[in-house]
PDB file of C-alpha atoms and ligand atoms in Angstrom:
ATOM      1  CA  MET A 197     107.830  99.719 101.626  1.00 37.00           C
ATOM      2  CA  SER A 198     106.171  97.295  99.205  1.00 38.00           C
ATOM      3  CA  GLY A 199     106.782  94.297 101.419  1.00 40.00           C
ATOM      4  CA  ARG A 200     104.531  95.608 104.162  1.00 44.00           C
ATOM      5  CA  GLY A 201     100.916  94.692 104.746  1.00 40.00           C
ATOM      6  CA  GLY A 202     101.437  91.013 104.027  1.00 45.00           C
ATOM      7  CA  GLU A 203      99.240  89.942 106.932  1.00 63.00           C
ATOM      8  CA  ALA A 204      96.506  92.502 106.326  1.00 69.00           C
ATOM      9  CA  GLU A 205      92.913  91.307 106.759  1.00 84.00           C
ATOM     10  CA  VAL A 206      91.405  94.226 104.923  1.00 92.00           C
ATOM     11  CA  LEU A 207      92.546  95.785 101.647  1.00 92.00           C
ATOM     12  CA  VAL A 208      91.491  99.190 100.351  1.00 95.00           C
ATOM     13  CA  LEU A 209      91.809  99.282  96.553  1.00 92.00           C
ATOM     14  CA  ASP A 210      92.620 102.197  94.269  1.00 90.00           C
ATOM     15  CA  THR A 211      91.609 102.369  90.606  1.00 85.00           C
ATOM     16  CA  SER A 212      94.776 100.785  89.234  1.00 81.00           C
ATOM     17  CA  ALA A 213      94.270  97.837  91.595  1.00 84.00           C
ATOM     18  CA  PHE A 214      90.974  97.027  89.851  1.00 77.00           C
ATOM     19  CA  ILE A 215      92.510  97.438  86.431  1.00 74.00           C
ATOM     20  CA  SER A 216      95.300  95.070  87.459  1.00 75.00           C
ATOM     21  CA  GLY A 217      92.846  92.355  88.448  1.00 73.00           C
ATOM     22  CA  TYR A 218      92.021  92.804  92.138  1.00 73.00           C
ATOM     23  CA  GLY A 219      88.408  92.127  92.942  1.00 64.00           C
ATOM     24  CA  ALA A 220      88.342  88.692  91.370  1.00 62.00           C
ATOM     25  CA  PRO A 221      86.593  86.161  93.615  1.00 56.00           C
ATOM     26  CA  GLY A 222      88.487  83.990  96.060  1.00 58.00           C
ATOM     27  CA  SER A 223      91.386  86.244  97.014  1.00 59.00           C
ATOM     28  CA  GLY A 224      90.678  85.784 100.732  1.00 70.00           C
ATOM     29  CA  GLU A 225      90.968  89.272 102.172  1.00 77.00           C
ATOM     30  CA  ALA A 226      87.999  91.577 102.676  1.00 87.00           C
ATOM     31  CA  LEU A 227      88.123  94.179  99.919  1.00 92.00           C
ATOM     32  CA  TYR A 228      87.014  97.790 100.228  1.00 94.00           C
ATOM     33  CA  THR A 229      86.977 100.767  97.972  1.00 95.00           C
ATOM     34  CA  VAL A 230      85.411 104.236  97.841  1.00 96.00           C
ATOM     35  CA  PRO A 231      82.734 105.874  95.625  1.00 94.00           C
ATOM     36  CA  ALA A 232      85.308 108.056  93.812  1.00 93.00           C
ATOM     37  CA  VAL A 233      87.250 104.970  92.676  1.00 91.00           C
ATOM     38  CA  LYS A 234      84.087 103.303  91.432  1.00 89.00           C
ATOM     39  CA  GLY A 235      83.480 106.469  89.419  1.00 87.00           C
ATOM     40  CA  GLU A 236      86.940 106.228  87.840  1.00 85.00           C
ATOM     41  CA  VAL A 237      86.530 102.653  86.629  1.00 84.00           C
ATOM     42  CA  ARG A 238      85.108 102.978  83.120  1.00 81.00           C
ATOM     43  CA  GLU A 239      81.438 102.143  82.788  1.00 82.00           C
ATOM     44  CA  GLY A 240      80.755  99.063  80.659  1.00 82.00           C
ATOM     45  CA  GLY A 241      84.366  97.878  80.806  1.00 82.00           C
ATOM     46  CA  LEU A 242      85.489  94.496  82.064  1.00 82.00           C
ATOM     47  CA  GLN A 243      86.928  95.959  85.271  1.00 82.00           C
ATOM     48  CA  ARG A 244      83.673  97.774  86.021  1.00 87.00           C
ATOM     49  CA  LEU A 245      81.724  94.535  85.580  1.00 87.00           C
ATOM     50  CA  ARG A 246      84.161  92.739  87.867  1.00 85.00           C
ATOM     51  CA  LEU A 247      83.858  95.516  90.450  1.00 87.00           C
ATOM     52  CA  GLU A 248      80.048  95.443  90.364  1.00 90.00           C
ATOM     53  CA  ASN A 249      80.003  91.667  90.565  1.00 88.00           C
ATOM     54  CA  ALA A 250      82.377  91.676  93.556  1.00 87.00           C
ATOM     55  CA  GLU A 251      80.129  94.242  95.229  1.00 91.00           C
ATOM     56  CA  ARG A 252      76.997  92.195  94.568  1.00 92.00           C
ATOM     57  CA  THR A 253      78.534  88.985  95.935  1.00 88.00           C
ATOM     58  CA  GLY A 254      79.845  90.695  99.072  1.00 88.00           C
ATOM     59  CA  VAL A 255      83.553  90.291  98.211  1.00 87.00           C
ATOM     60  CA  LEU A 256      83.858  94.064  97.940  1.00 91.00           C
ATOM     61  CA  THR A 257      82.370  96.881 100.004  1.00 94.00           C
ATOM     62  CA  VAL A 258      82.118 100.386  98.540  1.00 95.00           C
ATOM     63  CA  LEU A 259      82.087 102.770 101.480  1.00 96.00           C
ATOM     64  CA  GLU A 260      82.259 106.520 101.849  1.00 97.00           C
ATOM     65  CA  PRO A 261      84.727 107.419 104.617  1.00 97.00           C
ATOM     66  CA  GLY A 262      83.463 109.362 107.615  1.00 97.00           C
ATOM     67  CA  GLU A 263      84.022 113.113 107.756  1.00 97.00           C
ATOM     68  CA  LYS A 264      86.155 112.768 110.891  1.00 97.00           C
ATOM     69  CA  TYR A 265      88.702 110.592 109.045  1.00 97.00           C
ATOM     70  CA  ARG A 266      88.761 112.864 105.994  1.00 95.00           C
ATOM     71  CA  LYS A 267      89.646 115.755 108.282  1.00 95.00           C
ATOM     72  CA  GLU A 268      92.415 113.774 109.918  1.00 95.00           C
ATOM     73  CA  VAL A 269      93.860 112.831 106.513  1.00 94.00           C
ATOM     74  CA  GLN A 270      93.662 116.464 105.353  1.00 91.00           C
ATOM     75  CA  ARG A 271      95.521 117.483 108.481  1.00 92.00           C
ATOM     76  CA  VAL A 272      98.282 114.922 107.877  1.00 91.00           C
ATOM     77  CA  LEU A 273      98.482 115.934 104.181  1.00 88.00           C
ATOM     78  CA  ALA A 274      98.918 119.570 105.100  1.00 87.00           C
ATOM     79  CA  GLU A 275     101.599 118.581 107.584  1.00 87.00           C
ATOM     80  CA  MET A 276     103.408 116.654 104.840  1.00 83.00           C
ATOM     81  CA  GLY A 277     102.921 119.351 102.180  1.00 78.00           C
ATOM     82  CA  GLU A 278     101.089 116.851  99.924  1.00 72.00           C
ATOM     83  CA  THR A 279      97.817 118.741  99.417  1.00 66.00           C
ATOM     84  CA  ARG A 280      98.237 119.401  95.670  1.00 67.00           C
ATOM     85  CA  VAL A 281      99.203 115.890  94.763  1.00 68.00           C
ATOM     86  CA  LEU A 282      96.271 113.760  95.788  1.00 82.00           C
ATOM     87  CA  SER A 283      93.035 113.306  93.868  1.00 86.00           C
ATOM     88  CA  GLU A 284      89.629 113.002  95.496  1.00 89.00           C
ATOM     89  CA  ALA A 285      89.819 109.220  94.999  1.00 92.00           C
ATOM     90  CA  ASP A 286      93.236 109.051  96.697  1.00 92.00           C
ATOM     91  CA  THR A 287      92.014 111.152  99.606  1.00 93.00           C
ATOM     92  CA  GLN A 288      88.945 108.933 100.054  1.00 96.00           C
ATOM     93  CA  ILE A 289      91.052 105.746  99.949  1.00 97.00           C
ATOM     94  CA  LEU A 290      93.380 107.026 102.651  1.00 97.00           C
ATOM     95  CA  SER A 291      90.470 108.255 104.791  1.00 98.00           C
ATOM     96  CA  LEU A 292      88.701 104.907 104.535  1.00 98.00           C
ATOM     97  CA  GLY A 293      91.947 103.098 105.344  1.00 98.00           C
ATOM     98  CA  LEU A 294      92.346 105.206 108.469  1.00 98.00           C
ATOM     99  CA  GLN A 295      88.721 104.591 109.433  1.00 98.00           C
ATOM    100  CA  LEU A 296      89.013 100.787 109.090  1.00 97.00           C
ATOM    101  CA  LYS A 297      92.283 100.787 111.028  1.00 96.00           C
ATOM    102  CA  THR A 298      90.671 102.846 113.787  1.00 96.00           C
ATOM    103  CA  GLU A 299      87.869 100.248 113.898  1.00 95.00           C
ATOM    104  CA  GLY A 300      90.560  97.683 114.766  1.00 94.00           C
ATOM    105  CA  LYS A 301      91.071  96.060 111.363  1.00 93.00           C
ATOM    106  CA  ASN A 302      94.566  95.334 110.097  1.00 92.00           C
ATOM    107  CA  THR A 303      94.332  97.452 106.951  1.00 94.00           C
ATOM    108  CA  ALA A 304      96.541  97.855 103.885  1.00 93.00           C
ATOM    109  CA  ILE A 305      96.191 100.242 100.936  1.00 93.00           C
ATOM    110  CA  VAL A 306      96.687  98.760  97.474  1.00 91.00           C
ATOM    111  CA  SER A 307      98.230 101.449  95.269  1.00 89.00           C
ATOM    112  CA  ASP A 308     101.260 102.027  93.092  1.00 83.00           C
ATOM    113  CA  ASP A 309     101.070 105.767  93.581  1.00 83.00           C
ATOM    114  CA  TYR A 310     104.125 106.865  95.498  1.00 79.00           C
ATOM    115  CA  ALA A 311     102.413 109.839  97.149  1.00 82.00           C
ATOM    116  CA  VAL A 312      99.540 107.622  98.336  1.00 88.00           C
ATOM    117  CA  GLN A 313     102.029 105.071  99.692  1.00 86.00           C
ATOM    118  CA  ASN A 314     103.874 107.821 101.553  1.00 85.00           C
ATOM    119  CA  VAL A 315     100.761 109.126 103.243  1.00 90.00           C
ATOM    120  CA  ALA A 316      99.525 105.589 104.014  1.00 92.00           C
ATOM    121  CA  ASP A 317     102.837 104.909 105.689  1.00 90.00           C
ATOM    122  CA  ARG A 318     102.522 108.089 107.745  1.00 91.00           C
ATOM    123  CA  LEU A 319      99.007 107.040 108.820  1.00 94.00           C
ATOM    124  CA  GLY A 320     100.372 103.687 110.018  1.00 93.00           C
ATOM    125  CA  LEU A 321      98.589 101.705 107.293  1.00 94.00           C
ATOM    126  CA  GLY A 322     100.043  98.727 105.455  1.00 91.00           C
ATOM    127  CA  ILE A 323     100.929  99.104 101.784  1.00 88.00           C
ATOM    128  CA  LYS A 324     100.578  96.628  98.969  1.00 86.00           C
ATOM    129  CA  SER A 325     102.160  97.553  95.699  1.00 81.00           C
ATOM    130  CA  LEU A 326     101.015  96.034  92.416  1.00 75.00           C
ATOM    131  CA  VAL A 327     104.635  95.849  91.308  1.00 63.00           C
ATOM    132  CA  THR A 328     105.268  93.035  93.765  1.00 51.00           C
ATOM    133  CA  ARG A 329     102.600  90.957  92.033  1.00 50.00           C
ATOM    134  CA  GLY A 330     104.435  91.304  88.739  1.00 45.00           C
ATOM    135  CA  ILE A 331     101.291  92.495  87.000  1.00 43.00           C
ATOM    136  CA  LYS A 332     102.185  96.068  86.262  1.00 43.00           C
ATOM    137  CA  LYS A 333     104.468  95.290  83.335  1.00 44.00           C
ATOM    138  CA  ARG A 334     101.535  93.974  81.361  1.00 46.00           C
ATOM    139  CA  TYR A 335      99.888  97.387  81.159  1.00 50.00           C
ATOM    140  CA  ARG A 336     100.753 100.646  79.487  1.00 59.00           C
ATOM    141  CA  TRP A 337     100.963 103.618  81.796  1.00 68.00           C
ATOM    142  CA  THR A 338     100.456 107.290  81.070  1.00 79.00           C
ATOM    143  CA  THR A 339     102.233 109.966  83.070  1.00 85.00           C
ATOM    144  CA  TYR A 340      99.970 112.941  83.674  1.00 87.00           C
ATOM    145  CA  CYS A 341      99.693 116.097  85.718  1.00 90.00           C
ATOM    146  CA  PRO A 342      96.868 116.084  88.294  1.00 89.00           C
ATOM    147  CA  GLY A 343      97.060 119.894  88.303  1.00 90.00           C
ATOM    148  CA  CYS A 344      96.690 120.928  84.634  1.00 92.00           C
ATOM    149  CA  ARG A 345      95.860 117.481  83.145  1.00 88.00           C
ATOM    150  CA  ARG A 346      98.708 117.615  80.620  1.00 89.00           C
ATOM    151  CA  THR A 347     100.036 114.151  79.716  1.00 88.00           C
ATOM    152  CA  TYR A 348     103.681 113.314  79.111  1.00 86.00           C
ATOM    153  CA  GLN A 349     105.062 110.790  76.604  1.00 80.00           C
ATOM    154  CA  ASP A 350     108.515 111.456  77.918  1.00 80.00           C
ATOM    155  CA  PRO A 351     108.163 112.280  81.629  1.00 81.00           C
ATOM    156  CA  PRO A 352     110.633 114.881  82.923  1.00 83.00           C
ATOM    157  CA  ARG A 353     113.266 113.381  85.168  1.00 80.00           C
ATOM    158  CA  ASP A 354     112.335 115.352  88.285  1.00 83.00           C
ATOM    159  CA  GLY A 355     108.761 114.039  88.094  1.00 85.00           C
ATOM    160  CA  VAL A 356     107.298 117.551  88.201  1.00 90.00           C
ATOM    161  CA  CYS A 357     104.966 119.174  85.616  1.00 90.00           C
ATOM    162  CA  GLN A 358     106.870 121.605  83.394  1.00 88.00           C
ATOM    163  CA  ILE A 359     103.779 123.770  82.994  1.00 88.00           C
ATOM    164  CA  CYS A 360     102.396 124.138  86.501  1.00 93.00           C
ATOM    165  CA  GLY A 361     104.925 122.481  88.814  1.00 91.00           C
ATOM    166  CA  THR A 362     102.592 119.813  90.231  1.00 90.00           C
ATOM    167  CA  LYS A 363     104.085 116.422  91.045  1.00 89.00           C
ATOM    168  CA  LEU A 364     103.249 114.025  88.177  1.00 88.00           C
ATOM    169  CA  LYS A 365     101.250 110.833  88.592  1.00 87.00           C
ATOM    170  CA  ARG A 366     100.690 107.748  86.506  1.00 81.00           C
ATOM    171  CA  ARG A 367      97.559 105.936  85.443  1.00 75.00           C
ATOM    172  CA  PRO A 368      96.980 102.821  83.396  1.00 66.00           C
ATOM    173  CA  SER A 369      96.150 104.042  79.881  1.00 62.00           C
ATOM    174  CA  THR A 370      94.673 100.815  78.569  1.00 55.00           C
ATOM    175  CA  GLU A 371      92.936  97.777  79.991  1.00 49.00           C
ATOM    176  CA  ARG A 372      94.499  95.543  77.398  1.00 48.00           C
ATOM    177  CA  GLU A 373      97.402  93.345  78.312  1.00 45.00           C
ATOM    178  CA  ILE A 374     100.663  93.898  76.515  1.00 41.00           C
ATOM    179  CA  ALA A 375     101.726  90.468  75.346  1.00 39.00           C
TER     180      ALA A 375
HETATM  181 ZN1  LIG B 905     100.636 120.683  85.264  1.00 78.60          ZN
END
């Protein structure tokens, strides 16, 4: 799946995409993200400054997806049985992706989250994975439960929370590079 979206004109970024360095000037594609992602990028941090600078210079557009597209994404999520897995930020990213695609733009989602990639694929969106850029290895990742917020040092093999049964997700736990 990660090879898709190579010719996308428009990229919709999730939080880990910013932390991995997307949003720097001169990357070519039009970049979009959603208010919930902006809220997840730590205030005062380097990534937040980069995000705000990209927004100010017009490289990045922060856009709230239309209600119509949110509803369509919710419908597809329910159909796929994915409703518990996705955060508000993930739902907004997918809704905005669908909206931009519907407006005729060749749109790809930038996310390493497997559930997000699955839904993006179902919606007919392109997918760009950070793994393919070889950046991911430079960051530490924390496995956590989006349901009960428990974090795992040693993630269970089945990828499901041992406390509440929600599918586990990962997030970058530090902005520092691992040399
Ligand atoms: Zn849990």
